[in-house]
Coordinates of C-alpha atoms and ligand atoms in Angstrom, one line a residue:
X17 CA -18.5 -8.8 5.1
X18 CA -21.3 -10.7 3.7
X19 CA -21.5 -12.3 -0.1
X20 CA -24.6 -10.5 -0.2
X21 CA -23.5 -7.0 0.7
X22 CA -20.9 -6.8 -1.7
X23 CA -23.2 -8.0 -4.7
X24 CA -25.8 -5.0 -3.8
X25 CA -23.1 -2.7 -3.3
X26 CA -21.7 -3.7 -7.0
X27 CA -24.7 -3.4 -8.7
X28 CA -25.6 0.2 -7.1
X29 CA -22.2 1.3 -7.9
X30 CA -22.8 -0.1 -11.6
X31 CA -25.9 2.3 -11.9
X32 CA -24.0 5.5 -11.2
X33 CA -26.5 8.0 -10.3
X34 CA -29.4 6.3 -11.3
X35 CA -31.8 4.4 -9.4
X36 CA -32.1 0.3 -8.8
X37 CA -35.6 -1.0 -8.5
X38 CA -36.2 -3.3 -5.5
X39 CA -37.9 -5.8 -8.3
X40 CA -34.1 -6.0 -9.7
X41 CA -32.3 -6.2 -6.8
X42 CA -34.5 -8.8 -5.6
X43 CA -34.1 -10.7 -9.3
X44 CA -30.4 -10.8 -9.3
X45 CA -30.0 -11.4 -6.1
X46 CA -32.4 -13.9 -5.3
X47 CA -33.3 -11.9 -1.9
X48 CA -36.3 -10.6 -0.8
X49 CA -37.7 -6.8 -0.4
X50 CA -36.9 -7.0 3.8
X51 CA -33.6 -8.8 3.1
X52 CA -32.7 -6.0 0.7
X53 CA -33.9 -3.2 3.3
X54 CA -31.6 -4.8 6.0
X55 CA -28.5 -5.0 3.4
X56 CA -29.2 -1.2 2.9
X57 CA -29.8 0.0 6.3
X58 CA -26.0 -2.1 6.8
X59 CA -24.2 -0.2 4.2
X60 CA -26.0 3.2 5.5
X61 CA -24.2 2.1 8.8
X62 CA -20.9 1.8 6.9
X63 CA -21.3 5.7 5.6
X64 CA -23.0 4.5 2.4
X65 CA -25.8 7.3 1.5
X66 CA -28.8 5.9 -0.3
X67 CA -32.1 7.1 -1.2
X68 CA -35.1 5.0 -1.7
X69 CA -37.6 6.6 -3.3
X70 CA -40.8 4.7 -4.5
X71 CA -41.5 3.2 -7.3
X72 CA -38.1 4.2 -8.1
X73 CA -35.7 2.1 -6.0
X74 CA -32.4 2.5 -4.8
X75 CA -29.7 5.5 -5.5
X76 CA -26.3 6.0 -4.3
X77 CA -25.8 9.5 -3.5
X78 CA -22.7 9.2 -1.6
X79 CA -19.9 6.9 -1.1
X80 CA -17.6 7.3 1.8
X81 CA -13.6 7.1 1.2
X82 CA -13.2 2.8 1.4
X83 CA -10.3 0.8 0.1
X84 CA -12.6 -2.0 0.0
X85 CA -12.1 -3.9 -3.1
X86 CA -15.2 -2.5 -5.1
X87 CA -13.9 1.2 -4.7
X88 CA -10.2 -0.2 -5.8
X89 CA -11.5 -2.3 -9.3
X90 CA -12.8 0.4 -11.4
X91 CA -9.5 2.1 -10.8
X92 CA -7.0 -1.4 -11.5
X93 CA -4.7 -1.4 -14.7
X94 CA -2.8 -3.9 -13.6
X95 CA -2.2 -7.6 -14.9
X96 CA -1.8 -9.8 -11.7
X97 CA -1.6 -7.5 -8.8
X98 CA -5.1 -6.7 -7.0
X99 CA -6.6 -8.8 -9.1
X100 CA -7.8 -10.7 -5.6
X101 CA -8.2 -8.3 -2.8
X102 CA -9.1 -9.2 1.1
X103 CA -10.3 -6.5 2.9
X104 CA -11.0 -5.8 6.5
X105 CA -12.4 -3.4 8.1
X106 CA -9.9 -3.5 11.4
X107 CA -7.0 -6.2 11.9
X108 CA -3.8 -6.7 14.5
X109 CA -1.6 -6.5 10.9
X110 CA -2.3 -6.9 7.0
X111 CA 1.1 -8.8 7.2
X112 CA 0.2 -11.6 9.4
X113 CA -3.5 -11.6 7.6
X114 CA -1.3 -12.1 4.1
X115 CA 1.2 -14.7 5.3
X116 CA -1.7 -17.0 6.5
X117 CA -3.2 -16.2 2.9
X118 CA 0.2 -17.2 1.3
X119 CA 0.5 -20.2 3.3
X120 CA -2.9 -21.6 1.9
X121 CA -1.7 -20.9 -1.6
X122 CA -2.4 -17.2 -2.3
X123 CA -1.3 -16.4 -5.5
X124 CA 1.1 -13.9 -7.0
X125 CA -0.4 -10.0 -7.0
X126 CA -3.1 -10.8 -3.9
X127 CA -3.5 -8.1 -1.7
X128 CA -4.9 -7.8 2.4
X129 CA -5.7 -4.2 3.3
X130 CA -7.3 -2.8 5.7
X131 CA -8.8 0.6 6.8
X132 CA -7.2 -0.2 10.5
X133 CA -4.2 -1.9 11.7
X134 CA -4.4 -2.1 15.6
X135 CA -0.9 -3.7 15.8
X136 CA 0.9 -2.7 12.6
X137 CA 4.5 -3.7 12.0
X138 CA 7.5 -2.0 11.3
X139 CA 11.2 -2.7 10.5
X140 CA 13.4 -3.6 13.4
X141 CA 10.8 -5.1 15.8
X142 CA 9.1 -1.3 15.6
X143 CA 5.4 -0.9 15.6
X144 CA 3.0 1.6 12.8
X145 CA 0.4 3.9 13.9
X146 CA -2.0 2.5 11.8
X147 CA -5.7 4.9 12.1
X148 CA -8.9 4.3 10.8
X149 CA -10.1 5.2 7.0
X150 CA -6.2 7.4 6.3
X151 CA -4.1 5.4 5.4
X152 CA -3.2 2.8 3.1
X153 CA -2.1 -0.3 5.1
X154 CA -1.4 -3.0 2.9
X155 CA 0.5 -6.4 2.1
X156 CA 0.9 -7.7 -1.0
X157 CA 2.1 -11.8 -2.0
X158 CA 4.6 -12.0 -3.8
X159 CA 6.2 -15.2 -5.5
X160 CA 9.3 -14.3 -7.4
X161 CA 11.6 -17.2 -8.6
X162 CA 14.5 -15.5 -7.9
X163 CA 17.4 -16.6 -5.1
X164 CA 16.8 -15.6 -1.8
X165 CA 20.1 -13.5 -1.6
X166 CA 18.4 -11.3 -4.6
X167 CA 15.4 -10.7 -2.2
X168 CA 16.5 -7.4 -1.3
X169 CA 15.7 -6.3 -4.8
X170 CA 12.5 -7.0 -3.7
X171 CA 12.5 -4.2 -1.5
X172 CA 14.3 -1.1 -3.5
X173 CA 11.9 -2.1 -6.5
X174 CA 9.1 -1.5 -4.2
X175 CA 10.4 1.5 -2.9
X176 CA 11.0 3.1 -6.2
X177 CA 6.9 1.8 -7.6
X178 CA 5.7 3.4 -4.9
X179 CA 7.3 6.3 -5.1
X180 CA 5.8 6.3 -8.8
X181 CA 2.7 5.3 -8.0
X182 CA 2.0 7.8 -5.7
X183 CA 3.8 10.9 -8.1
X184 CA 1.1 9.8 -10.7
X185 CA -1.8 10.8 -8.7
X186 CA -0.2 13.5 -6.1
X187 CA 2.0 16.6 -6.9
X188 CA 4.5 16.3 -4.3
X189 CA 8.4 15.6 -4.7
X190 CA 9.0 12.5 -3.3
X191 CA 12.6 11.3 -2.3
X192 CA 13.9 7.4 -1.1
X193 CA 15.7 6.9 1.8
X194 CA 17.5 3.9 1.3
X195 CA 16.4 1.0 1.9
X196 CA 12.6 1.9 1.4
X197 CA 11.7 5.1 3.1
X198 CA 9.8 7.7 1.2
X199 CA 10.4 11.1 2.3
X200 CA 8.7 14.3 1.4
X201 CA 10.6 17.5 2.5
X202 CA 12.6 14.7 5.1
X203 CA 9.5 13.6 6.3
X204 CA 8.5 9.9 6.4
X205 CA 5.3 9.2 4.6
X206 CA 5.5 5.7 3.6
X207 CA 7.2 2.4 4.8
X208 CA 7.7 -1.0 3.2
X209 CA 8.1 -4.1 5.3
X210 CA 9.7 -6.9 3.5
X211 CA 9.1 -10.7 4.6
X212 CA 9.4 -13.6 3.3
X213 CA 9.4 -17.7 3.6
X214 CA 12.0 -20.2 1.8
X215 CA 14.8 -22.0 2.2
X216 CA 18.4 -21.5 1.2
X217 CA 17.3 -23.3 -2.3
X218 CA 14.3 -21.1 -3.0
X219 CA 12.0 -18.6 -1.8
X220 CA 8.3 -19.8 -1.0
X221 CA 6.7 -16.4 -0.9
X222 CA 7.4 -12.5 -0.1
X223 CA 5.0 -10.3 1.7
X224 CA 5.6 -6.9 1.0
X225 CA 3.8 -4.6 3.6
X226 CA 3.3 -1.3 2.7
X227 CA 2.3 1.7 4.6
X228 CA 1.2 5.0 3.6
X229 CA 0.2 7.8 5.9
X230 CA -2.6 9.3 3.1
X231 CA -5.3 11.5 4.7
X232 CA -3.7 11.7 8.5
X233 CA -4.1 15.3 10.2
X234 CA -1.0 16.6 11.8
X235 CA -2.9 15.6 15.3
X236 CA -3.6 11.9 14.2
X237 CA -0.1 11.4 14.3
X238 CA 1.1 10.5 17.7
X239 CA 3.0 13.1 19.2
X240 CA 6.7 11.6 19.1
X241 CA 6.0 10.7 15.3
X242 CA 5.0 14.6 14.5
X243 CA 8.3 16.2 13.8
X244 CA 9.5 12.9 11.7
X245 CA 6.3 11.7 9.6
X246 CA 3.9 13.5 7.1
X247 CA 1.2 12.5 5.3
X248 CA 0.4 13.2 1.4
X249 CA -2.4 15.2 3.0
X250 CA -0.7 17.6 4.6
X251 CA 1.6 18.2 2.1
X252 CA -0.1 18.4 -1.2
X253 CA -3.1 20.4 0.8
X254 CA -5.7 18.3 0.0
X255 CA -7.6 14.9 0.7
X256 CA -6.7 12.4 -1.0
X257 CA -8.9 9.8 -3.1
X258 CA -7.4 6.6 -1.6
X259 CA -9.0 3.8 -4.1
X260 CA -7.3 5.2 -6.3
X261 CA -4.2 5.7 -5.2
X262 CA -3.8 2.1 -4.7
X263 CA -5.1 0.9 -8.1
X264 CA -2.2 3.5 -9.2
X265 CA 0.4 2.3 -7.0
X266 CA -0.2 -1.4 -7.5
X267 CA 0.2 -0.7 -11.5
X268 CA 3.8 0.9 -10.7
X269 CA 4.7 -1.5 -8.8
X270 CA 3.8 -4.1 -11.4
X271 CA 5.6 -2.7 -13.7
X272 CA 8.5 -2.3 -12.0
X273 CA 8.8 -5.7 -11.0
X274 CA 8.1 -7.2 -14.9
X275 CA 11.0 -5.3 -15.8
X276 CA 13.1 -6.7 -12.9
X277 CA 11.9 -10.2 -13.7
X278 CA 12.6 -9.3 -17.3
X279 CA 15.8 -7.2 -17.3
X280 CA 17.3 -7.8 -13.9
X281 CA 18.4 -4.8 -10.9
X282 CA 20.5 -3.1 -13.4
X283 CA 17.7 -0.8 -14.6
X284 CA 16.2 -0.6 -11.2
X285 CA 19.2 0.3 -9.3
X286 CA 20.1 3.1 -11.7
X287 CA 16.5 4.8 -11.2
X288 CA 16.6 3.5 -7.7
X289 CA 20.0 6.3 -7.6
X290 CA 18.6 8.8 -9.5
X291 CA 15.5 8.6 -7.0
X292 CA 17.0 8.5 -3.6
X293 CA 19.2 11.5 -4.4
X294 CA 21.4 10.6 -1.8
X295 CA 24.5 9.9 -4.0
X296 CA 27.1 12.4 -3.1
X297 CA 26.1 13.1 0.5
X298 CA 27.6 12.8 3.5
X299 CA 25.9 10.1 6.2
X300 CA 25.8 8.1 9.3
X301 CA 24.6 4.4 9.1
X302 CA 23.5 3.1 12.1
X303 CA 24.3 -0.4 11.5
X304 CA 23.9 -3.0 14.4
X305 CA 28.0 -3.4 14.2
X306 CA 28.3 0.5 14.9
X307 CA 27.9 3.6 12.8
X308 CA 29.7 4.7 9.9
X309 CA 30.0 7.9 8.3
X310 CA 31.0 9.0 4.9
X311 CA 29.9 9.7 1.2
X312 CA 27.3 7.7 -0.3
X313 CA 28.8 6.9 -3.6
X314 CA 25.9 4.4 -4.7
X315 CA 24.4 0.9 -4.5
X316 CA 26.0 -2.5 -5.3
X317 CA 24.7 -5.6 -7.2
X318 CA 23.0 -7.0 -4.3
X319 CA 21.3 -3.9 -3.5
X320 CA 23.7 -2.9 -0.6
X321 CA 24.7 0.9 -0.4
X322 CA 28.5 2.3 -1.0
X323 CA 30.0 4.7 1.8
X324 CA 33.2 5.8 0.9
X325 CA 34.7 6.3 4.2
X326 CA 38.5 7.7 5.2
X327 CA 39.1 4.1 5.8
X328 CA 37.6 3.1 2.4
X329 CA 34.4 2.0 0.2
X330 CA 32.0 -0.1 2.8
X331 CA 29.3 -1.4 1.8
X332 CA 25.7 -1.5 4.3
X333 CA 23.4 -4.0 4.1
X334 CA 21.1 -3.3 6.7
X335 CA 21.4 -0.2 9.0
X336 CA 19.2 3.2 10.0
X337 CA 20.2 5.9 8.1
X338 CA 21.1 9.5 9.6
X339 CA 20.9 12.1 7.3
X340 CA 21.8 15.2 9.4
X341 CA 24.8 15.5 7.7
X342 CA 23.9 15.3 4.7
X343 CA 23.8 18.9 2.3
Ligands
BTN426 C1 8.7 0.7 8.3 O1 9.1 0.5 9.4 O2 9.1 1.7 7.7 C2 7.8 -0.3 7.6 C3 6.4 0.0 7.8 C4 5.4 -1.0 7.1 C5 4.0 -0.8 7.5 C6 3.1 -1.6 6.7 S1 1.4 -1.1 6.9 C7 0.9 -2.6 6.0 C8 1.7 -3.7 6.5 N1 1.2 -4.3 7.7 C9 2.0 -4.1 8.7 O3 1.7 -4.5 9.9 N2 3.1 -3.4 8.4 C10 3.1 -3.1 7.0

């Protein structure tokens, strides 16, 4: 997206309902009068509406439902996180678009999103249906300087900001399925993909991917995905105002990870529990060593939950968790 674009689009946004001379565009801008009509006529494409009117200017009269960075910044609380944004329009992954980011020296808190992920990635090797202008579909850098055995952290904090981030801006109950599900009435509606780069001594960076099915129809979702995922539409009954969703979520998930940074899991892991609401029921973890079923009686230090099973307490680091039995 040009340099150019963005600047007009800013200052139209800045004047709210009223109008931008052409003389003032052209001023700050340094453009002139048929460089500014081809700059509108592009964001008209995009679903911008704006009236010219003469001797008046510019108005915007309708902006369309963008997590492009100038919809997201009026709504960011945060200290670090969002402060730098890459958008796209349509990408293979934000995750892939982050890590090449984080390799050239991203820093903490920036974010890739997109409004279209053609190859999005899941846990386990699985792909995410990723549609145009629902969703949010985004990775954000990370650089903690913690020890890469504590990165798992990483991922229940995440689950547990998110979950807040979203409950301050939607009504709906949300629930975590460990690791990082979010579930609303046992229907996935948002997943977090952890990654990261380092070495036994360090980590480098962590990408954490998150994916939130926001304004998807029950038809949008493909047809095997319809009796397991959900979408904040369809539950809370209404669309969803996305740019600010993510100014919302990114602030939880700041906070969240100060207080990890500053406290340790403890506090974390004791909300995490409270959260997940799984302590006390009866489950099968699919783990790639086989399943085991028992009573969920918690989460350990490293972030690895407790079954109490007839044969005793295991502990699961990494598995697929079946709640069917669960009451
Ligand atoms: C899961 O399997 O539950 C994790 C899904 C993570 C999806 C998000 S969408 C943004 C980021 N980019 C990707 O390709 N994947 C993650």
């Amino acid at each position: 997206m040009s340099k150019v674009r963005n600047q007009l689009l800013r200052l139209l946004l800045e004047k709210k309902s009223d109008y931008l001379s052409g003389e003032e565009i052209s001023r700050l801008l340094g453009i002139s009068r048929a460089a500014i009509w081809k700059q509108i006529e592009e964001l008209r494409k995009e679903g911008y509406q704006i009236e010219a009117k003469q001797r008046s200017g510019y108005r915007l009269v309708y902006r369309p439902d963008r997590v492009a960075p100038e919809e997201i910044y009026p709504h960011l609380q945060t200290r670090h996180f969002g402060k730098t944004i890459r958008f796209s329009f349509s990408t293979p992954s934000t995750q892939i678009l982050a890590h090449e980011w984080a390799r050239e020296g991203a820093e903490e808190g920036a974010v890739v999103i997109a409004e279209e992920q053609t190859a999005g990635k899941g846990r386990l090797g699985r792909s995410w249906h990723s549609p145009p202008g629902t969703g949010i579909w985004m990775s954000l850098v990370l650089r903690p300087s913690i020890p890469i055995q504590a990165a798992s952290h990483l991922t229940l904090l995440a689950s547990l900001g998110v979950k807040e981030g979203i409950e301050a801006q939607v009504p709906v109950p949300i629930t975590i399925k460990w690791p990082n599900d979010l579930l609303i009435r046992g229907k996935k509606v948002c997943g977090i993909l952890t990654e990261m780069r380092g070495d036994l001594d360090a980590i480098d960076y962590v990408i954490l991917g998150i994916g939130i099915n926001v304004n998807l129809s029950k038809e949008i979702f493909p047809e095997e995905l319809q009796k397991k995922a959900t979408s904040l539409m369809i539950e809370a009954g209404k669309h969803i105002h996305r740019a600010s969703l993510v100014a919302s979520i990114l602030k939880c998930l700041e906070d969240r990870y100060q207080q990890y940074l500053a406290e340790g899991f403890a506090p974390i892991r004791e909300k995490w529990e409270q959260a997940s609401q799984l302590v006390g029921k009866t489950i099968t973890a699919h783990t790639f060593q086989g399943s085991v079923n028992g009573v969920v009686l918690g989460m350990n230090e490293h972030g690895a939950l407790l079954i109490q099973t007839e044969n005793g307490v295991v502990p699961i680091y990494s598995a697929d968790l079946d709640l069917a039995a669960s009451v």
